[in-house]
Amino acid sequence: MDLKGKVAIVTGGATGIGRAIVQKLASLGATVVINYNSSKTASEELVNELTSQGHTVDCIQANVSKFAEAEKLINYTVEKFGRVDILVNNAGITRDNLIMRMNEEDFDQVIEVNLKGVWNLSKHVSRVMMKQRSGKIINISSVVAIMGNVGQSNYCASKAGVIGLTKSLARELAKRNITVNAVAPGFIKTKMTDVLDEKIVDQIANNIPLSRLGEPSDIANVVAFLASPLADYITGQVLNVDGGLVMQ
Ligand code: NAP
């Protein structure tokens, strides 16, 4: 897999899965723009770390749920690096609760970041990629979009929405040589799953055929594949990366 000469944007790229994706794409030769919302220090540290290894990496703050900020992120990248070949919509949040206890704000916030955020970035990058007549959009969904999950009605709805959005855009943009795919991680070791009780984690691992939680690098490897020319003939697909938790 060779991404030399490609320009990539990774939303929520300073932490967890996004961070691993940034590291992987940079290691394959891509120029990477890290988007963060609140993790300024972690972003700058990652830029310094990768720059000192000889990679071209930059970072910019933008709240993906805001239409104008998403546009700013795309425009910044085009002005600085001339194009956008790869967009990884990775930014996401959880606000878990049972429906009886979940308030309207928790529902709206999760939809705004996880679903509207993906639409905002896709809308603005489409203009650039359509002109280029090439591009790869990779959206991070979740296996709970398919399975459902107690206490995550907002999150599961947002991630299922991402799958519908992925398939629609794959159909709309295919004629311009733009592929749109989703990756659906299972349970991956990041700060999002750190909050889970050790007993629950053991129970989860027991239900996974490969008997372990995933590492952020497990997701990054698949994203790199979908971003590479090896995946030129794949579009509108959802790739589950979950140790076999969901088999369709
Ligand atoms: P994480 O470390 O909490 O990462 C979430 C990232 O999203 C953070 O870098 C955060 O940036 C960014 N973000 C949140 N709100 C944002 C906003 N409004 N604008 C821009 N960026 C924003 O958790 P993670 O596990 O790596 O999650 C990455 C993605 O994988 C998410 O979409 C998540 O839903 C998905 N996922 C995770 C798992 C899992 O088991 N961990 C499973 C399935 C799917 P700041 O820190 O800068 O605010």
PDB file of C-alpha atoms and ligand atoms in Angstrom:
ATOM      1  CA  MET A   1       0.000   0.000   0.000  1.00  0.00           C
ATOM      2  CA  ASP A   2       1.513   3.285  -1.124  1.00  0.00           C
ATOM      3  CA  LEU A   3      -0.117   6.642  -0.370  1.00  0.00           C
ATOM      4  CA  LYS A   4       2.731   8.890  -1.479  1.00  0.00           C
ATOM      5  CA  GLY A   5       1.411  12.150  -2.970  1.00  0.00           C
ATOM      6  CA  LYS A   6      -2.039  11.669  -1.415  1.00  0.00           C
ATOM      7  CA  VAL A   7      -3.576  14.249   0.917  1.00  0.00           C
ATOM      8  CA  ALA A   8      -5.747  12.905   3.749  1.00  0.00           C
ATOM      9  CA  ILE A   9      -7.953  14.495   6.409  1.00  0.00           C
ATOM     10  CA  VAL A  10      -8.754  12.518   9.580  1.00  0.00           C
ATOM     11  CA  THR A  11     -11.437  14.002  11.842  1.00  0.00           C
ATOM     12  CA  GLY A  12     -10.924  13.386  15.548  1.00  0.00           C
ATOM     13  CA  GLY A  13      -7.378  12.410  14.627  1.00  0.00           C
ATOM     14  CA  ALA A  14      -5.635  13.255  17.896  1.00  0.00           C
ATOM     15  CA  THR A  15      -6.868  10.351  20.030  1.00  0.00           C
ATOM     16  CA  GLY A  16      -7.801   6.665  19.956  1.00  0.00           C
ATOM     17  CA  ILE A  17      -8.726   5.138  16.604  1.00  0.00           C
ATOM     18  CA  GLY A  18      -8.237   8.452  14.749  1.00  0.00           C
ATOM     19  CA  ARG A  19      -4.694   8.750  16.071  1.00  0.00           C
ATOM     20  CA  ALA A  20      -3.849   5.233  14.843  1.00  0.00           C
ATOM     21  CA  ILE A  21      -5.336   6.091  11.426  1.00  0.00           C
ATOM     22  CA  VAL A  22      -3.212   9.263  11.218  1.00  0.00           C
ATOM     23  CA  GLN A  23      -0.073   7.277  12.104  1.00  0.00           C
ATOM     24  CA  LYS A  24      -0.846   4.564   9.560  1.00  0.00           C
ATOM     25  CA  LEU A  25      -1.675   6.921   6.662  1.00  0.00           C
ATOM     26  CA  ALA A  26       1.432   9.028   7.373  1.00  0.00           C
ATOM     27  CA  SER A  27       3.610   5.888   7.532  1.00  0.00           C
ATOM     28  CA  LEU A  28       2.335   4.978   4.044  1.00  0.00           C
ATOM     29  CA  GLY A  29       3.467   8.358   2.707  1.00  0.00           C
ATOM     30  CA  ALA A  30       0.269  10.429   2.809  1.00  0.00           C
ATOM     31  CA  THR A  31       0.227  14.075   3.844  1.00  0.00           C
ATOM     32  CA  VAL A  32      -2.199  14.131   6.764  1.00  0.00           C
ATOM     33  CA  VAL A  33      -4.303  16.946   8.209  1.00  0.00           C
ATOM     34  CA  ILE A  34      -5.416  16.078  11.726  1.00  0.00           C
ATOM     35  CA  ASN A  35      -8.701  17.626  12.793  1.00  0.00           C
ATOM     36  CA  TYR A  36      -9.386  18.024  16.516  1.00  0.00           C
ATOM     37  CA  ASN A  37     -12.117  19.646  18.536  1.00  0.00           C
ATOM     38  CA  SER A  38     -10.710  19.948  22.076  1.00  0.00           C
ATOM     39  CA  SER A  39      -7.449  17.908  22.002  1.00  0.00           C
ATOM     40  CA  LYS A  40      -5.123  20.738  20.898  1.00  0.00           C
ATOM     41  CA  THR A  41      -2.084  19.570  22.874  1.00  0.00           C
ATOM     42  CA  ALA A  42      -2.402  15.934  21.787  1.00  0.00           C
ATOM     43  CA  SER A  43      -2.762  17.075  18.161  1.00  0.00           C
ATOM     44  CA  GLU A  44       0.310  19.283  18.288  1.00  0.00           C
ATOM     45  CA  GLU A  45       2.327  16.523  19.956  1.00  0.00           C
ATOM     46  CA  LEU A  46       1.299  14.084  17.221  1.00  0.00           C
ATOM     47  CA  VAL A  47       2.229  16.611  14.518  1.00  0.00           C
ATOM     48  CA  ASN A  48       5.670  17.083  16.133  1.00  0.00           C
ATOM     49  CA  GLU A  49       6.204  13.327  16.553  1.00  0.00           C
ATOM     50  CA  LEU A  50       5.358  12.511  12.934  1.00  0.00           C
ATOM     51  CA  THR A  51       7.118  15.557  11.484  1.00  0.00           C
ATOM     52  CA  SER A  52      10.321  14.540  13.291  1.00  0.00           C
ATOM     53  CA  GLN A  53      10.006  11.154  11.534  1.00  0.00           C
ATOM     54  CA  GLY A  54       9.976  12.937   8.163  1.00  0.00           C
ATOM     55  CA  HIS A  55       6.219  12.891   7.504  1.00  0.00           C
ATOM     56  CA  THR A  56       4.121  15.875   6.358  1.00  0.00           C
ATOM     57  CA  VAL A  57       1.415  16.386   8.961  1.00  0.00           C
ATOM     58  CA  ASP A  58      -0.603  19.406  10.082  1.00  0.00           C
ATOM     59  CA  CYS A  59      -3.518  20.000  12.437  1.00  0.00           C
ATOM     60  CA  ILE A  60      -6.508  22.323  12.641  1.00  0.00           C
ATOM     61  CA  GLN A  61      -9.333  22.807  15.128  1.00  0.00           C
ATOM     62  CA  ALA A  62     -12.896  22.437  13.848  1.00  0.00           C
ATOM     63  CA  ASN A  63     -16.131  21.242  15.376  1.00  0.00           C
ATOM     64  CA  VAL A  64     -17.400  18.860  12.678  1.00  0.00           C
ATOM     65  CA  SER A  65     -21.019  19.315  13.756  1.00  0.00           C
ATOM     66  CA  LYS A  66     -20.886  22.956  12.562  1.00  0.00           C
ATOM     67  CA  PHE A  67     -21.413  23.350   8.808  1.00  0.00           C
ATOM     68  CA  ALA A  68     -19.142  26.409   8.495  1.00  0.00           C
ATOM     69  CA  GLU A  69     -16.338  24.831  10.543  1.00  0.00           C
ATOM     70  CA  ALA A  70     -16.425  21.710   8.380  1.00  0.00           C
ATOM     71  CA  GLU A  71     -16.076  23.974   5.326  1.00  0.00           C
ATOM     72  CA  LYS A  72     -13.146  25.778   6.987  1.00  0.00           C
ATOM     73  CA  LEU A  73     -11.377  22.415   7.487  1.00  0.00           C
ATOM     74  CA  ILE A  74     -11.743  21.429   3.830  1.00  0.00           C
ATOM     75  CA  ASN A  75     -10.761  24.902   2.547  1.00  0.00           C
ATOM     76  CA  TYR A  76      -7.717  25.025   4.830  1.00  0.00           C
ATOM     77  CA  THR A  77      -6.486  21.689   3.461  1.00  0.00           C
ATOM     78  CA  VAL A  78      -7.030  22.659  -0.173  1.00  0.00           C
ATOM     79  CA  GLU A  79      -5.334  26.051   0.293  1.00  0.00           C
ATOM     80  CA  LYS A  80      -2.345  24.487   2.047  1.00  0.00           C
ATOM     81  CA  PHE A  81      -1.914  21.181   0.183  1.00  0.00           C
ATOM     82  CA  GLY A  82      -3.831  21.709  -3.088  1.00  0.00           C
ATOM     83  CA  ARG A  83      -6.258  18.761  -2.929  1.00  0.00           C
ATOM     84  CA  VAL A  84      -8.053  16.188  -0.762  1.00  0.00           C
ATOM     85  CA  ASP A  85      -7.694  12.545  -1.815  1.00  0.00           C
ATOM     86  CA  ILE A  86      -8.846  10.830   1.382  1.00  0.00           C
ATOM     87  CA  LEU A  87     -11.412  11.911   3.974  1.00  0.00           C
ATOM     88  CA  VAL A  88     -11.755   9.755   7.093  1.00  0.00           C
ATOM     89  CA  ASN A  89     -14.862  10.732   9.066  1.00  0.00           C
ATOM     90  CA  ASN A  90     -13.804   9.328  12.429  1.00  0.00           C
ATOM     91  CA  ALA A  91     -14.957  11.952  14.979  1.00  0.00           C
ATOM     92  CA  GLY A  92     -17.625  10.594  17.301  1.00  0.00           C
ATOM     93  CA  ILE A  93     -19.062  10.872  20.784  1.00  0.00           C
ATOM     94  CA  THR A  94     -21.249   8.835  23.123  1.00  0.00           C
ATOM     95  CA  ARG A  95     -23.873  10.119  25.589  1.00  0.00           C
ATOM     96  CA  ASP A  96     -25.182   6.767  26.855  1.00  0.00           C
ATOM     97  CA  ASN A  97     -28.350   6.272  28.871  1.00  0.00           C
ATOM     98  CA  LEU A  98     -31.530   4.221  28.873  1.00  0.00           C
ATOM     99  CA  ILE A  99     -34.247   5.961  26.881  1.00  0.00           C
ATOM    100  CA  MET A 100     -36.247   6.706  30.042  1.00  0.00           C
ATOM    101  CA  ARG A 101     -33.272   8.692  31.374  1.00  0.00           C
ATOM    102  CA  MET A 102     -31.785  10.062  28.167  1.00  0.00           C
ATOM    103  CA  ASN A 103     -32.568  13.723  27.628  1.00  0.00           C
ATOM    104  CA  GLU A 104     -33.221  15.425  24.322  1.00  0.00           C
ATOM    105  CA  GLU A 105     -29.872  17.219  24.395  1.00  0.00           C
ATOM    106  CA  ASP A 106     -27.996  13.885  24.651  1.00  0.00           C
ATOM    107  CA  PHE A 107     -29.866  12.618  21.598  1.00  0.00           C
ATOM    108  CA  ASP A 108     -29.343  15.798  19.571  1.00  0.00           C
ATOM    109  CA  GLN A 109     -25.637  16.150  20.397  1.00  0.00           C
ATOM    110  CA  VAL A 110     -24.798  12.605  19.345  1.00  0.00           C
ATOM    111  CA  ILE A 111     -26.719  12.955  16.070  1.00  0.00           C
ATOM    112  CA  GLU A 112     -25.118  16.339  15.394  1.00  0.00           C
ATOM    113  CA  VAL A 113     -21.538  15.118  15.800  1.00  0.00           C
ATOM    114  CA  ASN A 114     -21.763  11.498  14.604  1.00  0.00           C
ATOM    115  CA  LEU A 115     -24.214  11.897  11.702  1.00  0.00           C
ATOM    116  CA  LYS A 116     -24.490  15.585  10.759  1.00  0.00           C
ATOM    117  CA  GLY A 117     -20.700  15.868  11.130  1.00  0.00           C
ATOM    118  CA  VAL A 118     -20.175  13.151   8.506  1.00  0.00           C
ATOM    119  CA  TRP A 119     -22.673  14.843   6.187  1.00  0.00           C
ATOM    120  CA  ASN A 120     -21.066  18.289   6.692  1.00  0.00           C
ATOM    121  CA  LEU A 121     -17.589  17.069   5.764  1.00  0.00           C
ATOM    122  CA  SER A 122     -18.859  14.893   2.896  1.00  0.00           C
ATOM    123  CA  LYS A 123     -20.833  17.819   1.462  1.00  0.00           C
ATOM    124  CA  HIS A 124     -17.823  20.158   1.429  1.00  0.00           C
ATOM    125  CA  VAL A 125     -15.277  17.570   0.269  1.00  0.00           C
ATOM    126  CA  SER A 126     -17.566  16.379  -2.561  1.00  0.00           C
ATOM    127  CA  ARG A 127     -17.087  19.720  -4.344  1.00  0.00           C
ATOM    128  CA  VAL A 128     -13.308  19.228  -4.255  1.00  0.00           C
ATOM    129  CA  MET A 129     -13.293  15.515  -5.113  1.00  0.00           C
ATOM    130  CA  MET A 130     -15.816  15.932  -7.958  1.00  0.00           C
ATOM    131  CA  LYS A 131     -13.519  18.522  -9.553  1.00  0.00           C
ATOM    132  CA  GLN A 132     -10.548  16.177  -9.090  1.00  0.00           C
ATOM    133  CA  ARG A 133     -12.595  13.253 -10.442  1.00  0.00           C
ATOM    134  CA  SER A 134     -11.176  11.087  -7.697  1.00  0.00           C
ATOM    135  CA  GLY A 135     -11.383  10.590  -3.953  1.00  0.00           C
ATOM    136  CA  LYS A 136     -11.998   8.177  -1.131  1.00  0.00           C
ATOM    137  CA  ILE A 137     -14.369   8.838   1.749  1.00  0.00           C
ATOM    138  CA  ILE A 138     -14.213   6.415   4.677  1.00  0.00           C
ATOM    139  CA  ASN A 139     -16.762   6.719   7.469  1.00  0.00           C
ATOM    140  CA  ILE A 140     -16.347   5.145  10.891  1.00  0.00           C
ATOM    141  CA  SER A 141     -19.651   3.569  11.892  1.00  0.00           C
ATOM    142  CA  SER A 142     -19.971   0.808  14.528  1.00  0.00           C
ATOM    143  CA  VAL A 143     -21.216  -2.769  14.783  1.00  0.00           C
ATOM    144  CA  VAL A 144     -23.883  -1.523  17.209  1.00  0.00           C
ATOM    145  CA  ALA A 145     -25.493   0.184  14.194  1.00  0.00           C
ATOM    146  CA  ILE A 146     -26.347  -3.354  13.066  1.00  0.00           C
ATOM    147  CA  MET A 147     -26.807  -5.081  16.454  1.00  0.00           C
ATOM    148  CA  GLY A 148     -28.362  -2.283  18.541  1.00  0.00           C
ATOM    149  CA  ASN A 149     -27.185  -1.776  22.120  1.00  0.00           C
ATOM    150  CA  VAL A 150     -28.924  -1.123  25.427  1.00  0.00           C
ATOM    151  CA  GLY A 151     -28.354   2.471  26.550  1.00  0.00           C
ATOM    152  CA  GLN A 152     -27.167   3.645  23.136  1.00  0.00           C
ATOM    153  CA  SER A 153     -30.350   4.492  21.219  1.00  0.00           C
ATOM    154  CA  ASN A 154     -28.838   7.858  20.183  1.00  0.00           C
ATOM    155  CA  TYR A 155     -25.428   6.419  19.259  1.00  0.00           C
ATOM    156  CA  CYS A 156     -26.823   3.388  17.375  1.00  0.00           C
ATOM    157  CA  ALA A 157     -29.221   5.617  15.423  1.00  0.00           C
ATOM    158  CA  SER A 158     -26.368   7.948  14.479  1.00  0.00           C
ATOM    159  CA  LYS A 159     -24.098   5.097  13.362  1.00  0.00           C
ATOM    160  CA  ALA A 160     -26.898   3.382  11.412  1.00  0.00           C
ATOM    161  CA  GLY A 161     -27.498   6.764   9.753  1.00  0.00           C
ATOM    162  CA  VAL A 162     -23.839   6.814   8.740  1.00  0.00           C
ATOM    163  CA  ILE A 163     -24.344   3.501   6.903  1.00  0.00           C
ATOM    164  CA  GLY A 164     -27.330   4.882   4.939  1.00  0.00           C
ATOM    165  CA  LEU A 165     -25.388   8.039   4.157  1.00  0.00           C
ATOM    166  CA  THR A 166     -22.380   5.981   3.007  1.00  0.00           C
ATOM    167  CA  LYS A 167     -24.458   3.910   0.582  1.00  0.00           C
ATOM    168  CA  SER A 168     -26.317   6.942  -0.827  1.00  0.00           C
ATOM    169  CA  LEU A 169     -23.132   8.934  -1.424  1.00  0.00           C
ATOM    170  CA  ALA A 170     -21.424   5.875  -2.911  1.00  0.00           C
ATOM    171  CA  ARG A 171     -24.185   5.787  -5.543  1.00  0.00           C
ATOM    172  CA  GLU A 172     -24.173   9.575  -6.093  1.00  0.00           C
ATOM    173  CA  LEU A 173     -20.415   9.988  -6.436  1.00  0.00           C
ATOM    174  CA  ALA A 174     -19.392   6.781  -8.223  1.00  0.00           C
ATOM    175  CA  LYS A 175     -19.522   8.395 -11.690  1.00  0.00           C
ATOM    176  CA  ARG A 176     -16.845  10.869 -10.569  1.00  0.00           C
ATOM    177  CA  ASN A 177     -14.553   8.022  -9.454  1.00  0.00           C
ATOM    178  CA  ILE A 178     -15.159   8.729  -5.765  1.00  0.00           C
ATOM    179  CA  THR A 179     -15.578   5.720  -3.483  1.00  0.00           C
ATOM    180  CA  VAL A 180     -17.467   5.905  -0.200  1.00  0.00           C
ATOM    181  CA  ASN A 181     -17.206   3.083   2.333  1.00  0.00           C
ATOM    182  CA  ALA A 182     -17.766   2.543   6.035  1.00  0.00           C
ATOM    183  CA  VAL A 183     -15.793   0.642   8.633  1.00  0.00           C
ATOM    184  CA  ALA A 184     -17.796  -0.756  11.537  1.00  0.00           C
ATOM    185  CA  PRO A 185     -15.515  -1.391  14.519  1.00  0.00           C
ATOM    186  CA  GLY A 186     -16.526  -3.763  17.273  1.00  0.00           C
ATOM    187  CA  PHE A 187     -15.199  -3.056  20.771  1.00  0.00           C
ATOM    188  CA  ILE A 188     -11.842  -1.306  20.473  1.00  0.00           C
ATOM    189  CA  LYS A 189      -9.527  -0.319  23.332  1.00  0.00           C
ATOM    190  CA  THR A 190      -9.747   3.510  23.486  1.00  0.00           C
ATOM    191  CA  LYS A 191     -10.941   6.082  26.006  1.00  0.00           C
ATOM    192  CA  MET A 192     -14.465   5.445  24.678  1.00  0.00           C
ATOM    193  CA  THR A 193     -14.363   1.871  26.058  1.00  0.00           C
ATOM    194  CA  ASP A 194     -12.070   2.662  29.060  1.00  0.00           C
ATOM    195  CA  VAL A 195     -15.181   3.712  30.967  1.00  0.00           C
ATOM    196  CA  LEU A 196     -16.545   0.140  30.894  1.00  0.00           C
ATOM    197  CA  ASP A 197     -16.332  -1.979  34.036  1.00  0.00           C
ATOM    198  CA  GLU A 198     -13.674  -4.762  33.898  1.00  0.00           C
ATOM    199  CA  LYS A 199     -16.376  -7.438  34.364  1.00  0.00           C
ATOM    200  CA  ILE A 200     -18.342  -6.077  31.402  1.00  0.00           C
ATOM    201  CA  VAL A 201     -15.162  -6.037  29.289  1.00  0.00           C
ATOM    202  CA  ASP A 202     -14.571  -9.732  30.158  1.00  0.00           C
ATOM    203  CA  GLN A 203     -18.166 -10.538  29.200  1.00  0.00           C
ATOM    204  CA  ILE A 204     -17.760  -8.678  25.907  1.00  0.00           C
ATOM    205  CA  ALA A 205     -14.478 -10.482  25.131  1.00  0.00           C
ATOM    206  CA  ASN A 206     -16.151 -13.851  25.827  1.00  0.00           C
ATOM    207  CA  ASN A 207     -18.758 -13.065  23.157  1.00  0.00           C
ATOM    208  CA  ILE A 208     -16.145 -12.196  20.543  1.00  0.00           C
ATOM    209  CA  PRO A 209     -15.060 -15.230  18.465  1.00  0.00           C
ATOM    210  CA  LEU A 210     -11.443 -13.960  18.457  1.00  0.00           C
ATOM    211  CA  SER A 211     -11.714 -13.561  22.282  1.00  0.00           C
ATOM    212  CA  ARG A 212     -10.273 -10.065  22.591  1.00  0.00           C
ATOM    213  CA  LEU A 213     -11.116  -6.412  22.203  1.00  0.00           C
ATOM    214  CA  GLY A 214      -9.616  -4.780  19.125  1.00  0.00           C
ATOM    215  CA  GLU A 215      -6.678  -2.390  19.019  1.00  0.00           C
ATOM    216  CA  PRO A 216      -6.941   1.006  17.269  1.00  0.00           C
ATOM    217  CA  SER A 217      -4.364  -0.328  14.770  1.00  0.00           C
ATOM    218  CA  ASP A 218      -6.814  -3.102  13.746  1.00  0.00           C
ATOM    219  CA  ILE A 219      -9.138  -0.362  12.447  1.00  0.00           C
ATOM    220  CA  ALA A 220      -6.331   1.782  11.010  1.00  0.00           C
ATOM    221  CA  ASN A 221      -5.088  -1.123   8.852  1.00  0.00           C
ATOM    222  CA  VAL A 222      -8.512  -1.545   7.235  1.00  0.00           C
ATOM    223  CA  VAL A 223      -8.951   2.200   6.720  1.00  0.00           C
ATOM    224  CA  ALA A 224      -5.528   2.297   5.018  1.00  0.00           C
ATOM    225  CA  PHE A 225      -6.594  -0.533   2.720  1.00  0.00           C
ATOM    226  CA  LEU A 226      -9.828   1.276   1.764  1.00  0.00           C
ATOM    227  CA  ALA A 227      -7.852   4.499   1.207  1.00  0.00           C
ATOM    228  CA  SER A 228      -5.339   2.757  -1.061  1.00  0.00           C
ATOM    229  CA  PRO A 229      -5.532   1.870  -4.774  1.00  0.00           C
ATOM    230  CA  LEU A 230      -5.974  -1.775  -3.688  1.00  0.00           C
ATOM    231  CA  ALA A 231      -9.592  -0.868  -2.896  1.00  0.00           C
ATOM    232  CA  ASP A 232     -10.334   1.070  -6.104  1.00  0.00           C
ATOM    233  CA  TYR A 233     -13.213  -1.281  -7.040  1.00  0.00           C
ATOM    234  CA  ILE A 234     -14.913  -1.247  -3.595  1.00  0.00           C
ATOM    235  CA  THR A 235     -17.693   1.255  -2.893  1.00  0.00           C
ATOM    236  CA  GLY A 236     -20.835   1.439  -0.778  1.00  0.00           C
ATOM    237  CA  GLN A 237     -19.608  -1.302   1.538  1.00  0.00           C
ATOM    238  CA  VAL A 238     -19.547  -1.677   5.302  1.00  0.00           C
ATOM    239  CA  LEU A 239     -16.559  -3.615   6.595  1.00  0.00           C
ATOM    240  CA  ASN A 240     -17.001  -5.014  10.089  1.00  0.00           C
ATOM    241  CA  VAL A 241     -13.727  -5.100  12.036  1.00  0.00           C
ATOM    242  CA  ASP A 242     -14.869  -6.746  15.228  1.00  0.00           C
ATOM    243  CA  GLY A 243     -13.147 -10.084  15.834  1.00  0.00           C
ATOM    244  CA  GLY A 244     -16.168 -11.866  14.383  1.00  0.00           C
ATOM    245  CA  LEU A 245     -18.762 -10.364  16.744  1.00  0.00           C
ATOM    246  CA  VAL A 246     -21.226  -9.721  13.911  1.00  0.00           C
ATOM    247  CA  MET A 247     -21.362 -12.153  11.003  1.00  0.00           C
ATOM    248  CA  GLN A 248     -23.693 -11.236   8.134  1.00  0.00           C
TER     249      GLN A 248
HETATM  250  P1  NAP B   1     -12.107   8.781  21.224  1.00  0.00           P
HETATM  251  O1  NAP B   1     -10.676   8.567  21.560  1.00  0.00           O
HETATM  252  O2  NAP B   1     -13.010   9.407  22.242  1.00  0.00           O
HETATM  253  O3  NAP B   1     -12.134   9.650  19.879  1.00  0.00           O
HETATM  254  C1  NAP B   1     -13.195  10.434  19.486  1.00  0.00           C
HETATM  255  C2  NAP B   1     -12.616  11.583  18.693  1.00  0.00           C
HETATM  256  O4  NAP B   1     -13.688  12.348  18.162  1.00  0.00           O
HETATM  257  C3  NAP B   1     -11.757  12.530  19.540  1.00  0.00           C
HETATM  258  O5  NAP B   1     -10.487  12.673  18.941  1.00  0.00           O
HETATM  259  C4  NAP B   1     -12.530  13.836  19.501  1.00  0.00           C
HETATM  260  O6  NAP B   1     -11.727  14.996  19.351  1.00  0.00           O
HETATM  261  C5  NAP B   1     -13.342  13.694  18.236  1.00  0.00           C
HETATM  262  N1  NAP B   1     -14.515  14.542  18.305  1.00  0.00           N
HETATM  263  C6  NAP B   1     -15.575  14.457  19.147  1.00  0.00           C
HETATM  264  N2  NAP B   1     -16.451  15.447  18.909  1.00  0.00           N
HETATM  265  C7  NAP B   1     -15.935  16.172  17.870  1.00  0.00           C
HETATM  266  C8  NAP B   1     -16.379  17.317  17.163  1.00  0.00           C
HETATM  267  N3  NAP B   1     -17.545  17.908  17.463  1.00  0.00           N
HETATM  268  N4  NAP B   1     -15.599  17.801  16.167  1.00  0.00           N
HETATM  269  C9  NAP B   1     -14.411  17.211  15.863  1.00  0.00           C
HETATM  270  N5  NAP B   1     -13.943  16.121  16.511  1.00  0.00           N
HETATM  271  C10 NAP B   1     -14.700  15.616  17.504  1.00  0.00           C
HETATM  272  O7  NAP B   1     -12.816   7.435  20.818  1.00  0.00           O
HETATM  273  P2  NAP B   1     -12.506   6.351  19.685  1.00  0.00           P
HETATM  274  O8  NAP B   1     -12.894   5.056  20.265  1.00  0.00           O
HETATM  275  O9  NAP B   1     -11.163   6.528  19.121  1.00  0.00           O
HETATM  276  O10 NAP B   1     -13.619   6.742  18.588  1.00  0.00           O
HETATM  277  C11 NAP B   1     -13.310   7.041  17.228  1.00  0.00           C
HETATM  278  C12 NAP B   1     -14.505   6.660  16.355  1.00  0.00           C
HETATM  279  O11 NAP B   1     -14.697   5.243  16.392  1.00  0.00           O
HETATM  280  C13 NAP B   1     -15.825   7.273  16.814  1.00  0.00           C
HETATM  281  O12 NAP B   1     -16.607   7.645  15.698  1.00  0.00           O
HETATM  282  C14 NAP B   1     -16.497   6.113  17.535  1.00  0.00           C
HETATM  283  O13 NAP B   1     -17.885   6.256  17.563  1.00  0.00           O
HETATM  284  C15 NAP B   1     -16.044   4.949  16.684  1.00  0.00           C
HETATM  285  N6  NAP B   1     -16.131   3.636  17.333  1.00  0.00           N
HETATM  286  C16 NAP B   1     -15.396   3.342  18.431  1.00  0.00           C
HETATM  287  C17 NAP B   1     -15.503   2.089  19.011  1.00  0.00           C
HETATM  288  C18 NAP B   1     -14.716   1.671  20.227  1.00  0.00           C
HETATM  289  O14 NAP B   1     -14.953   0.559  20.718  1.00  0.00           O
HETATM  290  N7  NAP B   1     -13.787   2.466  20.722  1.00  0.00           N
HETATM  291  C19 NAP B   1     -16.368   1.146  18.444  1.00  0.00           C
HETATM  292  C20 NAP B   1     -17.102   1.481  17.307  1.00  0.00           C
HETATM  293  C21 NAP B   1     -16.963   2.739  16.761  1.00  0.00           C
HETATM  294  P3  NAP B   1     -11.251  15.906  20.593  1.00  0.00           P
HETATM  295  O15 NAP B   1     -10.591  14.966  21.583  1.00  0.00           O
HETATM  296  O16 NAP B   1     -10.312  16.868  19.956  1.00  0.00           O
HETATM  297  O17 NAP B   1     -12.475  16.566  21.148  1.00  0.00           O
END
